[in-house]
Structure formats: structure tokens, C-alpha cells
């Protein structure tokens, strides 16, 4: 199992949203891989600068 975390910063004040279709770009062809958005900072009250916490969170 492999976990890749991509740290994206979006401006809430501007309402920036990435479409779910962009997840298709993250999948490798002919595999059973899955991609999904995990909104970590706000739902978990974590700061994105806490890399070690984010790493542990992504591995669970």
C-alpha cells in the first residue's frame, strides 16, 4: 500500500474549489488505486505546517 499526500492550499475567501474530476489524473491506469480528497486542516483542526501529524494521519 502506498500513500501520497498532496498539500493543496485554497483560498476560502475566494471560494476556490477543485473539481472532483481532477482526481482522475491522480490514478494510474490499469490499477485498482483510489484517490480521494481528505480535508485535513479544518476538519481535524490541524495546521498544514504540522507535517509530522499529517503524515501520521495519512497513514491510518
XYZ file of N, CA and C in Angstrom, residues 5-36:
96
model
N 0.475 12.123 -0.118
C -0.265 13.283 0.358
C 0.153 14.486 -0.475
N -0.820 15.146 -1.028
C -0.571 16.367 -1.778
C -1.167 17.509 -0.977
N -0.332 18.449 -0.620
C -0.760 19.563 0.207
C -1.196 20.715 -0.699
N -2.495 20.928 -0.796
C -3.047 21.998 -1.617
C -3.588 23.099 -0.719
N -3.280 24.319 -1.064
C -3.801 25.461 -0.318
C -4.808 26.184 -1.205
N -6.006 26.318 -0.710
C -7.034 27.046 -1.447
C -7.508 28.209 -0.593
N -7.838 29.283 -1.241
C -8.327 30.462 -0.546
C -9.820 30.323 -0.295
N -10.202 30.245 0.962
C -11.624 30.150 1.288
C -12.364 31.435 0.946
N -11.696 32.563 1.109
C -12.361 33.840 0.858
C -12.745 33.998 -0.614
N -12.000 33.369 -1.498
C -12.305 33.456 -2.921
C -13.158 32.284 -3.380
N -13.448 31.371 -2.487
C -14.286 30.233 -2.845
C -13.627 29.267 -3.813
N -12.308 29.171 -3.773
C -11.596 28.284 -4.694
C -11.967 26.835 -4.425
N -12.328 26.136 -5.453
C -12.684 24.722 -5.342
C -12.061 23.967 -6.506
N -11.493 22.818 -6.212
C -11.000 21.954 -7.274
C -12.074 20.920 -7.577
N -12.384 20.687 -8.843
C -13.434 19.720 -9.180
C -12.998 18.292 -8.881
N -13.955 17.433 -8.575
C -13.657 16.031 -8.295
C -13.039 15.326 -9.498
N -13.298 15.827 -10.702
C -12.741 15.200 -11.904
C -11.220 15.211 -11.912
N -10.611 16.140 -11.199
C -9.149 16.199 -11.181
C -8.553 14.969 -10.497
N -9.336 14.285 -9.674
C -8.848 13.069 -9.029
C -8.510 11.989 -10.049
N -9.153 12.013 -11.187
C -8.872 11.031 -12.232
C -7.428 11.136 -12.715
N -6.847 12.305 -12.613
C -5.457 12.494 -13.026
C -4.481 11.819 -12.079
N -4.895 11.579 -10.841
C -4.002 11.004 -9.845
C -3.942 9.483 -9.911
N -4.916 8.852 -10.538
C -4.929 7.392 -10.644
C -4.012 6.918 -11.762
N -3.319 5.815 -11.509
C -2.516 5.201 -12.556
C -3.409 4.255 -13.351
N -3.209 4.177 -14.660
C -4.064 3.309 -15.476
C -3.856 1.830 -15.155
N -4.903 1.054 -15.351
C -4.871 -0.401 -15.170
C -4.499 -0.825 -13.751
N -4.941 -0.083 -12.784
C -4.721 -0.446 -11.381
C -6.048 -0.322 -10.643
N -6.049 -0.774 -9.423
C -7.239 -0.632 -8.583
C -7.047 0.488 -7.564
N -6.210 1.452 -7.907
C -5.933 2.550 -6.996
C -7.159 3.429 -6.815
N -7.188 4.096 -5.683
C -8.263 5.034 -5.397
C -7.656 6.371 -5.006
N -8.335 7.422 -5.382
C -7.934 8.769 -4.978
C -9.130 9.433 -4.340
N -8.880 10.207 -3.313
C -9.972 10.951 -2.696
C -9.417 12.172 -1.996
